[in-house]
PDB file of C-alpha atoms in Angstrom:
ATOM      1  CA  MET A   3       0.000   0.000   0.000  1.00 37.00           C
ATOM      2  CA  ALA A   4       2.927   2.295   0.478  1.00 38.00           C
ATOM      3  CA  SER A   5       3.898   4.907  -2.072  1.00 40.00           C
ATOM      4  CA  SER A   6       6.132   7.932  -2.006  1.00 41.00           C
ATOM      5  CA  SER A   7       5.015  11.482  -2.609  1.00 43.00           C
ATOM      6  CA  SER A   8       6.405  14.972  -2.290  1.00 42.00           C
ATOM      7  CA  THR A   9       5.688  14.653   1.452  1.00 45.00           C
ATOM      8  CA  GLU A  10       8.727  12.649   2.708  1.00 53.00           C
ATOM      9  CA  PHE A  11       9.580   9.411   0.862  1.00 53.00           C
ATOM     10  CA  ALA A  12      11.698   8.358   3.824  1.00 61.00           C
ATOM     11  CA  GLN A  13       8.895   9.052   6.321  1.00 59.00           C
ATOM     12  CA  VAL A  14       6.312   7.017   4.403  1.00 61.00           C
ATOM     13  CA  LYS A  15       8.759   4.131   4.056  1.00 58.00           C
ATOM     14  CA  LYS A  16       9.688   4.350   7.755  1.00 60.00           C
ATOM     15  CA  GLU A  17       6.045   4.216   8.883  1.00 57.00           C
ATOM     16  CA  TYR A  18       5.271   1.125   6.831  1.00 56.00           C
ATOM     17  CA  ASP A  19       8.547  -0.610   7.717  1.00 54.00           C
ATOM     18  CA  GLU A  20       7.951  -0.127  11.445  1.00 56.00           C
ATOM     19  CA  GLN A  21       4.297  -1.132  11.429  1.00 54.00           C
ATOM     20  CA  ALA A  22       4.363  -3.912   8.841  1.00 52.00           C
ATOM     21  CA  PRO A  23       3.832  -6.767  11.358  1.00 57.00           C
ATOM     22  CA  SER A  24       0.586  -5.192  12.616  1.00 54.00           C
ATOM     23  CA  TYR A  25      -0.798  -3.924   9.321  1.00 55.00           C
ATOM     24  CA  ASN A  26      -2.735  -7.075   8.432  1.00 63.00           C
ATOM     25  CA  ALA A  27      -4.892  -6.549  11.530  1.00 65.00           C
ATOM     26  CA  LEU A  28      -7.013  -4.491   9.140  1.00 74.00           C
ATOM     27  CA  LEU A  29      -8.366  -7.757   7.686  1.00 79.00           C
ATOM     28  CA  LYS A  30     -10.275  -8.547  10.878  1.00 85.00           C
ATOM     29  CA  LEU A  31     -12.103  -5.207  11.057  1.00 91.00           C
ATOM     30  CA  PRO A  32     -15.413  -4.506   9.274  1.00 96.00           C
ATOM     31  CA  PHE A  33     -13.536  -1.994   7.106  1.00 95.00           C
ATOM     32  CA  GLY A  34     -11.065  -4.672   6.004  1.00 93.00           C
ATOM     33  CA  VAL A  35     -13.714  -7.303   5.346  1.00 95.00           C
ATOM     34  CA  LEU A  36     -15.635  -4.842   3.188  1.00 97.00           C
ATOM     35  CA  GLU A  37     -12.507  -3.833   1.279  1.00 96.00           C
ATOM     36  CA  SER A  38     -11.595  -7.457   0.541  1.00 95.00           C
ATOM     37  CA  GLN A  39     -15.070  -8.299  -0.725  1.00 97.00           C
ATOM     38  CA  LEU A  40     -15.434  -5.189  -2.893  1.00 97.00           C
ATOM     39  CA  PHE A  41     -11.941  -5.508  -4.292  1.00 97.00           C
ATOM     40  CA  ILE A  42     -12.338  -9.077  -5.488  1.00 96.00           C
ATOM     41  CA  SER A  43     -15.783  -8.271  -6.899  1.00 96.00           C
ATOM     42  CA  ALA A  44     -14.251  -5.439  -8.957  1.00 96.00           C
ATOM     43  CA  ALA A  45     -11.101  -7.293  -9.997  1.00 96.00           C
ATOM     44  CA  ALA A  46     -12.444 -10.771 -10.649  1.00 95.00           C
ATOM     45  CA  GLY A  47     -16.219 -10.827 -10.341  1.00 92.00           C
ATOM     46  CA  ASP A  48     -16.619 -11.409 -14.073  1.00 94.00           C
ATOM     47  CA  GLY A  49     -13.781 -13.924 -14.340  1.00 95.00           C
ATOM     48  CA  PHE A  50     -11.339 -11.360 -15.728  1.00 94.00           C
ATOM     49  CA  CYS A  51      -8.486 -12.590 -13.518  1.00 93.00           C
ATOM     50  CA  LYS A  52      -8.390 -16.064 -14.994  1.00 96.00           C
ATOM     51  CA  ASN A  53      -4.847 -16.632 -16.316  1.00 97.00           C
ATOM     52  CA  ALA A  54      -4.152 -12.889 -16.088  1.00 98.00           C
ATOM     53  CA  SER A  55      -0.772 -11.242 -15.612  1.00 98.00           C
ATOM     54  CA  VAL A  56      -1.055  -8.680 -12.791  1.00 98.00           C
ATOM     55  CA  LEU A  57       0.998  -5.759 -11.505  1.00 98.00           C
ATOM     56  CA  ASP A  58       0.313  -4.641  -7.929  1.00 98.00           C
ATOM     57  CA  LEU A  59       1.625  -1.102  -7.357  1.00 98.00           C
ATOM     58  CA  GLY A  60       2.198  -0.297  -3.685  1.00 95.00           C
ATOM     59  CA  GLY A  61       1.214  -3.896  -2.968  1.00 95.00           C
ATOM     60  CA  GLY A  62       2.591  -3.957   0.588  1.00 91.00           C
ATOM     61  CA  THR A  63       2.043  -7.310   2.263  1.00 91.00           C
ATOM     62  CA  GLY A  64       0.421  -8.788  -0.826  1.00 93.00           C
ATOM     63  CA  LEU A  65      -3.129  -9.043   0.535  1.00 92.00           C
ATOM     64  CA  ARG A  66      -4.697  -8.174  -2.805  1.00 95.00           C
ATOM     65  CA  ALA A  67      -2.042 -10.053  -4.780  1.00 97.00           C
ATOM     66  CA  ARG A  68      -3.027 -13.265  -3.019  1.00 95.00           C
ATOM     67  CA  GLN A  69      -6.690 -12.564  -3.711  1.00 95.00           C
ATOM     68  CA  VAL A  70      -6.213 -12.320  -7.466  1.00 97.00           C
ATOM     69  CA  LEU A  71      -4.031 -15.434  -7.482  1.00 97.00           C
ATOM     70  CA  GLU A  72      -6.802 -17.290  -5.672  1.00 95.00           C
ATOM     71  CA  ALA A  73      -9.180 -15.949  -8.347  1.00 96.00           C
ATOM     72  CA  GLY A  74      -7.087 -17.578 -11.065  1.00 97.00           C
ATOM     73  CA  ALA A  75      -4.395 -15.040 -12.029  1.00 98.00           C
ATOM     74  CA  ALA A  76      -1.306 -16.608 -13.570  1.00 98.00           C
ATOM     75  CA  ARG A  77       1.237 -14.387 -11.815  1.00 97.00           C
ATOM     76  CA  VAL A  78       1.501 -11.162  -9.833  1.00 98.00           C
ATOM     77  CA  ASP A  79       4.398  -8.717  -9.626  1.00 98.00           C
ATOM     78  CA  VAL A  80       4.294  -6.640  -6.422  1.00 98.00           C
ATOM     79  CA  VAL A  81       6.111  -3.286  -6.238  1.00 98.00           C
ATOM     80  CA  ASP A  82       6.502  -1.446  -2.922  1.00 95.00           C
ATOM     81  CA  ILE A  83       8.895   0.925  -1.154  1.00 92.00           C
ATOM     82  CA  SER A  84       8.749  -0.964   2.146  1.00 90.00           C
ATOM     83  CA  ASP A  85      11.055  -3.957   2.398  1.00 91.00           C
ATOM     84  CA  GLU A  86       9.488  -4.905   5.732  1.00 90.00           C
ATOM     85  CA  MET A  87       5.960  -4.945   4.306  1.00 88.00           C
ATOM     86  CA  MET A  88       7.134  -7.204   1.497  1.00 94.00           C
ATOM     87  CA  ALA A  89       9.030  -9.445   3.919  1.00 92.00           C
ATOM     88  CA  VAL A  90       5.784  -9.966   5.846  1.00 90.00           C
ATOM     89  CA  GLY A  91       4.043 -10.638   2.539  1.00 91.00           C
ATOM     90  CA  LYS A  92       6.563 -13.258   1.464  1.00 93.00           C
ATOM     91  CA  ARG A  93       6.254 -15.114   4.768  1.00 91.00           C
ATOM     92  CA  ASP A  94       2.468 -14.971   4.687  1.00 89.00           C
ATOM     93  CA  ALA A  95       2.313 -16.196   1.093  1.00 92.00           C
ATOM     94  CA  GLU A  96       4.555 -19.193   1.801  1.00 93.00           C
ATOM     95  CA  VAL A  97       2.543 -20.168   4.865  1.00 90.00           C
ATOM     96  CA  LEU A  98      -0.921 -19.573   3.404  1.00 89.00           C
ATOM     97  CA  MET A  99      -0.322 -20.704  -0.180  1.00 93.00           C
ATOM     98  CA  GLY A 100       2.625 -23.082   0.004  1.00 93.00           C
ATOM     99  CA  PRO A 101       5.957 -22.764  -1.808  1.00 91.00           C
ATOM    100  CA  GLN A 102       4.671 -23.656  -5.268  1.00 91.00           C
ATOM    101  CA  GLU A 103       1.710 -21.275  -5.338  1.00 92.00           C
ATOM    102  CA  SER A 104       3.605 -18.466  -3.612  1.00 95.00           C
ATOM    103  CA  GLY A 105       6.198 -18.777  -6.371  1.00 95.00           C
ATOM    104  CA  ARG A 106       3.725 -17.068  -8.687  1.00 97.00           C
ATOM    105  CA  LEU A 107       4.333 -13.894  -6.663  1.00 98.00           C
ATOM    106  CA  ARG A 108       7.378 -11.766  -7.423  1.00 98.00           C
ATOM    107  CA  TRP A 109       8.487  -8.887  -5.189  1.00 98.00           C
ATOM    108  CA  PHE A 110      10.234  -5.696  -6.344  1.00 98.00           C
ATOM    109  CA  HIS A 111      11.472  -2.764  -4.311  1.00 96.00           C
ATOM    110  CA  GLY A 112      10.467   0.438  -6.070  1.00 95.00           C
ATOM    111  CA  ASP A 113       8.917   3.887  -5.801  1.00 94.00           C
ATOM    112  CA  VAL A 114       5.764   3.841  -7.915  1.00 94.00           C
ATOM    113  CA  SER A 115       5.899   7.607  -8.416  1.00 92.00           C
ATOM    114  CA  LYS A 116       9.189   7.212 -10.326  1.00 94.00           C
ATOM    115  CA  PRO A 117       9.482   5.678 -13.825  1.00 96.00           C
ATOM    116  CA  LEU A 118       9.134   1.920 -13.439  1.00 97.00           C
ATOM    117  CA  PHE A 119       9.930   0.824 -16.984  1.00 96.00           C
ATOM    118  CA  GLY A 120      12.805   1.366 -19.390  1.00 91.00           C
ATOM    119  CA  GLU A 121      16.479   1.930 -18.652  1.00 88.00           C
ATOM    120  CA  GLN A 122      15.842   3.826 -15.413  1.00 87.00           C
ATOM    121  CA  GLY A 123      13.052   1.538 -14.270  1.00 94.00           C
ATOM    122  CA  VAL A 124      12.812  -1.510 -12.018  1.00 96.00           C
ATOM    123  CA  VAL A 125      14.699  -4.460 -13.470  1.00 95.00           C
ATOM    124  CA  GLY A 126      12.527  -7.539 -13.974  1.00 96.00           C
ATOM    125  CA  LEU A 127       9.103  -5.979 -14.490  1.00 97.00           C
ATOM    126  CA  CYS A 128       7.427  -7.270 -17.654  1.00 93.00           C
ATOM    127  CA  PRO A 129       4.747  -4.961 -19.083  1.00 97.00           C
ATOM    128  CA  PRO A 130       2.192  -4.958 -20.479  1.00 98.00           C
ATOM    129  CA  TYR A 131      -0.062  -6.543 -17.868  1.00 98.00           C
ATOM    130  CA  ASP A 132      -3.670  -7.628 -18.132  1.00 98.00           C
ATOM    131  CA  LEU A 133      -4.517  -6.027 -14.790  1.00 98.00           C
ATOM    132  CA  VAL A 134      -2.815  -3.266 -12.828  1.00 98.00           C
ATOM    133  CA  MET A 135      -3.803  -2.668  -9.211  1.00 98.00           C
ATOM    134  CA  ALA A 136      -3.079   0.498  -7.236  1.00 97.00           C
ATOM    135  CA  ASN A 137      -4.609   0.277  -3.778  1.00 96.00           C
ATOM    136  CA  TRP A 138      -4.361   3.217  -1.362  1.00 94.00           C
ATOM    137  CA  ILE A 139      -1.313   4.743  -3.012  1.00 95.00           C
ATOM    138  CA  PHE A 140      -3.300   7.827  -4.054  1.00 96.00           C
ATOM    139  CA  ASP A 141      -3.621   8.678  -0.359  1.00 95.00           C
ATOM    140  CA  HIS A 142       0.041   9.488   0.167  1.00 93.00           C
ATOM    141  CA  ILE A 143       0.238  12.146  -2.538  1.00 95.00           C
ATOM    142  CA  ASP A 144       0.098  15.924  -2.077  1.00 96.00           C
ATOM    143  CA  SER A 145       1.530  16.973  -5.454  1.00 96.00           C
ATOM    144  CA  PRO A 146      -0.234  16.977  -8.847  1.00 97.00           C
ATOM    145  CA  ASP A 147       3.131  16.228 -10.470  1.00 96.00           C
ATOM    146  CA  VAL A 148       3.557  13.076  -8.381  1.00 96.00           C
ATOM    147  CA  LEU A 149      -0.025  12.032  -9.139  1.00 97.00           C
ATOM    148  CA  GLU A 150       0.643  12.464 -12.871  1.00 97.00           C
ATOM    149  CA  ALA A 151       3.820  10.376 -12.569  1.00 96.00           C
ATOM    150  CA  LEU A 152       1.880   7.578 -10.893  1.00 97.00           C
ATOM    151  CA  TRP A 153      -0.767   7.615 -13.597  1.00 98.00           C
ATOM    152  CA  ARG A 154       1.913   7.505 -16.304  1.00 98.00           C
ATOM    153  CA  ASN A 155       3.206   4.282 -14.758  1.00 98.00           C
ATOM    154  CA  ILE A 156      -0.297   2.830 -14.596  1.00 98.00           C
ATOM    155  CA  ALA A 157      -1.031   3.719 -18.202  1.00 98.00           C
ATOM    156  CA  ALA A 158       2.301   2.315 -19.397  1.00 97.00           C
ATOM    157  CA  ALA A 159       1.737  -0.952 -17.543  1.00 98.00           C
ATOM    158  CA  VAL A 160      -1.749  -1.930 -18.766  1.00 98.00           C
ATOM    159  CA  ARG A 161      -2.266  -3.529 -22.168  1.00 98.00           C
ATOM    160  CA  PRO A 162      -4.985  -2.140 -24.479  1.00 98.00           C
ATOM    161  CA  GLY A 163      -8.251  -3.664 -23.316  1.00 98.00           C
ATOM    162  CA  GLY A 164      -6.735  -4.456 -19.923  1.00 98.00           C
ATOM    163  CA  ARG A 165      -8.079  -3.364 -16.575  1.00 98.00           C
ATOM    164  CA  PHE A 166      -7.158  -1.009 -13.775  1.00 98.00           C
ATOM    165  CA  VAL A 167      -8.504  -1.545 -10.253  1.00 98.00           C
ATOM    166  CA  GLY A 168      -7.714   0.745  -7.343  1.00 97.00           C
ATOM    167  CA  VAL A 169      -8.877   1.348  -3.791  1.00 97.00           C
ATOM    168  CA  ARG A 170      -8.822   5.006  -2.770  1.00 98.00           C
ATOM    169  CA  ALA A 171     -10.094   7.132   0.078  1.00 97.00           C
ATOM    170  CA  CYS A 172     -13.162   9.278  -0.262  1.00 98.00           C
ATOM    171  CA  ASP A 173     -13.311  12.494   1.772  1.00 97.00           C
ATOM    172  CA  PRO A 174     -11.581  11.403   5.006  1.00 97.00           C
ATOM    173  CA  ARG A 175     -13.728  13.846   6.987  1.00 98.00           C
ATOM    174  CA  CYS A 176     -16.864  11.740   6.471  1.00 97.00           C
ATOM    175  CA  GLU A 177     -18.580  10.405   9.593  1.00 97.00           C
ATOM    176  CA  ALA A 178     -17.844   6.792   8.628  1.00 97.00           C
ATOM    177  CA  MET A 179     -14.139   7.516   9.035  1.00 98.00           C
ATOM    178  CA  LYS A 180     -14.333   9.763  12.096  1.00 97.00           C
ATOM    179  CA  THR A 181     -16.475   7.604  14.377  1.00 96.00           C
ATOM    180  CA  GLY A 182     -14.429   4.390  14.298  1.00 96.00           C
ATOM    181  CA  LYS A 183     -17.599   2.363  13.780  1.00 97.00           C
ATOM    182  CA  TYR A 184     -15.972   0.295  11.040  1.00 97.00           C
ATOM    183  CA  GLY A 185     -12.476   0.129  12.533  1.00 95.00           C
ATOM    184  CA  PRO A 186      -9.970   2.706  11.247  1.00 95.00           C
ATOM    185  CA  THR A 187     -10.352   6.403  11.967  1.00 97.00           C
ATOM    186  CA  CYS A 188      -9.142   9.595  10.291  1.00 98.00           C
ATOM    187  CA  GLN A 189      -8.236  12.756  12.191  1.00 98.00           C
ATOM    188  CA  ASP A 190      -5.901  15.812  12.269  1.00 98.00           C
ATOM    189  CA  PHE A 191      -7.290  17.349   9.092  1.00 98.00           C
ATOM    190  CA  VAL A 192      -5.335  20.206   7.509  1.00 98.00           C
ATOM    191  CA  GLU A 193      -6.342  21.550   4.123  1.00 98.00           C
ATOM    192  CA  PHE A 194      -3.809  22.611   1.497  1.00 97.00           C
ATOM    193  CA  ALA A 195      -4.282  23.925  -2.022  1.00 97.00           C
ATOM    194  CA  GLY A 196      -6.060  21.139  -3.896  1.00 97.00           C
ATOM    195  CA  GLY A 197      -6.184  18.583  -1.112  1.00 98.00           C
ATOM    196  CA  ILE A 198      -6.028  17.609   2.536  1.00 98.00           C
ATOM    197  CA  TYR A 199      -3.471  16.242   4.990  1.00 98.00           C
ATOM    198  CA  TYR A 200      -4.690  13.922   7.745  1.00 98.00           C
ATOM    199  CA  SER A 201      -3.629  10.991   9.883  1.00 97.00           C
ATOM    200  CA  SER A 202      -5.249   7.573  10.067  1.00 95.00           C
ATOM    201  CA  THR A 203      -5.310   4.976  12.820  1.00 94.00           C
ATOM    202  CA  ILE A 204      -5.919   1.232  12.537  1.00 90.00           C
ATOM    203  CA  PRO A 205      -6.761  -0.354  15.914  1.00 90.00           C
ATOM    204  CA  VAL A 206      -4.929  -3.605  16.658  1.00 85.00           C
ATOM    205  CA  SER A 207      -6.214  -6.009  19.304  1.00 82.00           C
ATOM    206  CA  GLY A 208      -3.608  -6.603  22.003  1.00 81.00           C
ATOM    207  CA  ALA A 209      -0.979  -4.412  20.348  1.00 80.00           C
ATOM    208  CA  PRO A 210      -0.295  -0.725  19.623  1.00 85.00           C
ATOM    209  CA  SER A 211      -2.457   0.790  16.932  1.00 87.00           C
ATOM    210  CA  VAL A 212      -1.049   1.437  13.460  1.00 86.00           C
ATOM    211  CA  HIS A 213      -0.693   5.174  12.749  1.00 89.00           C
ATOM    212  CA  LEU A 214      -0.128   6.598   9.268  1.00 89.00           C
ATOM    213  CA  GLU A 215       0.230  10.085   7.834  1.00 93.00           C
ATOM    214  CA  ASN A 216      -1.828  10.683   4.697  1.00 95.00           C
ATOM    215  CA  ALA A 217      -2.336  13.238   1.977  1.00 96.00           C
ATOM    216  CA  SER A 218      -5.119  13.089  -0.595  1.00 97.00           C
ATOM    217  CA  LEU A 219      -5.717  15.351  -3.570  1.00 98.00           C
ATOM    218  CA  GLN A 220      -9.251  16.468  -4.274  1.00 98.00           C
ATOM    219  CA  VAL A 221      -9.032  15.262  -7.871  1.00 98.00           C
ATOM    220  CA  SER A 222      -8.668  11.757  -6.419  1.00 97.00           C
ATOM    221  CA  TYR A 223     -10.886  11.658  -3.335  1.00 97.00           C
ATOM    222  CA  SER A 224     -13.747  13.632  -4.924  1.00 97.00           C
ATOM    223  CA  GLY A 225     -14.595  10.809  -7.312  1.00 95.00           C
ATOM    224  CA  SER A 226     -13.462  12.661 -10.436  1.00 97.00           C
ATOM    225  CA  THR A 227     -12.607  10.473 -13.423  1.00 97.00           C
ATOM    226  CA  GLU A 228     -10.350  13.152 -14.909  1.00 97.00           C
ATOM    227  CA  MET A 229      -7.082  11.288 -14.371  1.00 98.00           C
ATOM    228  CA  HIS A 230      -8.426   7.962 -15.603  1.00 98.00           C
ATOM    229  CA  GLU A 231      -9.636   9.524 -18.839  1.00 98.00           C
ATOM    230  CA  ARG A 232      -6.482  11.612 -19.331  1.00 98.00           C
ATOM    231  CA  TYR A 233      -4.371   8.458 -19.247  1.00 98.00           C
ATOM    232  CA  GLY A 234      -6.426   6.369 -21.626  1.00 98.00           C
ATOM    233  CA  PHE A 235      -9.032   4.644 -19.442  1.00 98.00           C
ATOM    234  CA  CYS A 236     -12.755   4.412 -20.068  1.00 98.00           C
ATOM    235  CA  ASP A 237     -15.817   2.800 -18.514  1.00 98.00           C
ATOM    236  CA  VAL A 238     -14.744   4.074 -15.069  1.00 98.00           C
ATOM    237  CA  LYS A 239     -16.971   2.617 -12.353  1.00 97.00           C
ATOM    238  CA  SER A 240     -17.034   2.378  -8.577  1.00 97.00           C
ATOM    239  CA  GLU A 241     -17.944  -1.038  -7.189  1.00 97.00           C
ATOM    240  CA  PRO A 242     -21.248  -0.579  -5.307  1.00 96.00           C
ATOM    241  CA  CYS A 243     -20.797  -1.333  -1.614  1.00 94.00           C
ATOM    242  CA  GLU A 244     -24.160  -3.103  -1.727  1.00 92.00           C
ATOM    243  CA  ASN A 245     -22.395  -5.829  -3.747  1.00 92.00           C
ATOM    244  CA  ALA A 246     -20.480  -6.949  -0.661  1.00 97.00           C
ATOM    245  CA  GLU A 247     -21.929  -9.877   1.279  1.00 97.00           C
ATOM    246  CA  VAL A 248     -21.088  -8.182   4.572  1.00 97.00           C
ATOM    247  CA  VAL A 249     -23.309  -5.238   3.608  1.00 98.00           C
ATOM    248  CA  LYS A 250     -26.111  -7.442   2.307  1.00 97.00           C
ATOM    249  CA  SER A 251     -26.166  -9.348   5.582  1.00 98.00           C
ATOM    250  CA  ASP A 252     -26.489  -6.246   7.794  1.00 98.00           C
ATOM    251  CA  PRO A 253     -27.492  -3.145   5.809  1.00 97.00           C
ATOM    252  CA  GLY A 254     -28.488  -1.307   8.973  1.00 97.00           C
ATOM    253  CA  PHE A 255     -24.981  -1.498  10.378  1.00 98.00           C
ATOM    254  CA  TRP A 256     -23.582  -0.178   7.091  1.00 98.00           C
ATOM    255  CA  GLN A 257     -26.109   2.603   6.506  1.00 97.00           C
ATOM    256  CA  LEU A 258     -23.682   5.348   7.526  1.00 97.00           C
ATOM    257  CA  TRP A 259     -21.156   3.953   5.056  1.00 97.00           C
ATOM    258  CA  ILE A 260     -23.731   3.587   2.266  1.00 97.00           C
ATOM    259  CA  GLU A 261     -24.725   7.237   2.666  1.00 96.00           C
ATOM    260  CA  ARG A 262     -21.137   8.517   2.551  1.00 97.00           C
ATOM    261  CA  PRO A 263     -18.426   5.860   2.182  1.00 98.00           C
ATOM    262  CA  GLY A 264     -14.895   6.111   3.510  1.00 98.00           C
ATOM    263  CA  PHE A 265     -13.347   4.452   0.459  1.00 98.00           C
ATOM    264  CA  VAL A 266     -14.335   3.156  -2.948  1.00 98.00           C
ATOM    265  CA  VAL A 267     -12.957   0.480  -5.252  1.00 98.00           C
ATOM    266  CA  VAL A 268     -12.687   1.866  -8.779  1.00 98.00           C
ATOM    267  CA  LYS A 269     -12.273  -0.143 -11.955  1.00 98.00           C
ATOM    268  CA  ALA A 270     -11.655   1.037 -15.516  1.00 98.00           C
ATOM    269  CA  GLN A 271     -10.672  -0.367 -18.904  1.00 98.00           C
ATOM    270  CA  LYS A 272      -7.693   0.718 -21.004  1.00 98.00           C
ATOM    271  CA  ARG A 273      -8.798   1.938 -24.400  1.00 96.00           C
TER     272      ARG A 273
END
């Protein structure tokens, strides 16, 4: 999930390195369950993942990489700035999937806001990919130039007719993210030109909470499709939260989220 931005690359990396062992606690929270269900619905609900080649930008501990492999993807390349997050991911994959299946995951250290391909890129990456994932990396960016650089990498990585799927924050000031009802909270809001700085907290049972510093640009969190369209994507859609089984089973509990969600899973097709 980690990405660099014009806020401090070293600080973002440090936060994820230090808190990598606790990060997967998110899976046990309502927020994490919802994210997992919506993500796989968007990425593989129509069978698109079958035999697909996948690039996971800011893939962290490989939570989503394992999901698409389980949905039938042929291989997944994970790129992240945090060696510790990826170390946790490698261990988890070997334990949960076994050595043969986990071998379909490859791990690359890299900053997804810098050119990933070509002579100055990350050695070993093999574009184009059928599916490119970018989950939460838009929420560590406070510069339009960095956002553009990220989208250039996404566009360069996806084959024509391929798919982009990304999880991004909505307005972090929404009640669903301030109350803690669904697990994580957002606080310490400070507006800047074109966006907002804030911190987020993931509670961890029996251990210190995970704390992260975030920055989101309005062009991303507002729901605009401007960047998708600028970089060659069409049919941009948000996965309806009502598609998740956890929401279907208890719509009353999720009403606050339905009215104003804390995140969305967006999918689009490369022209």
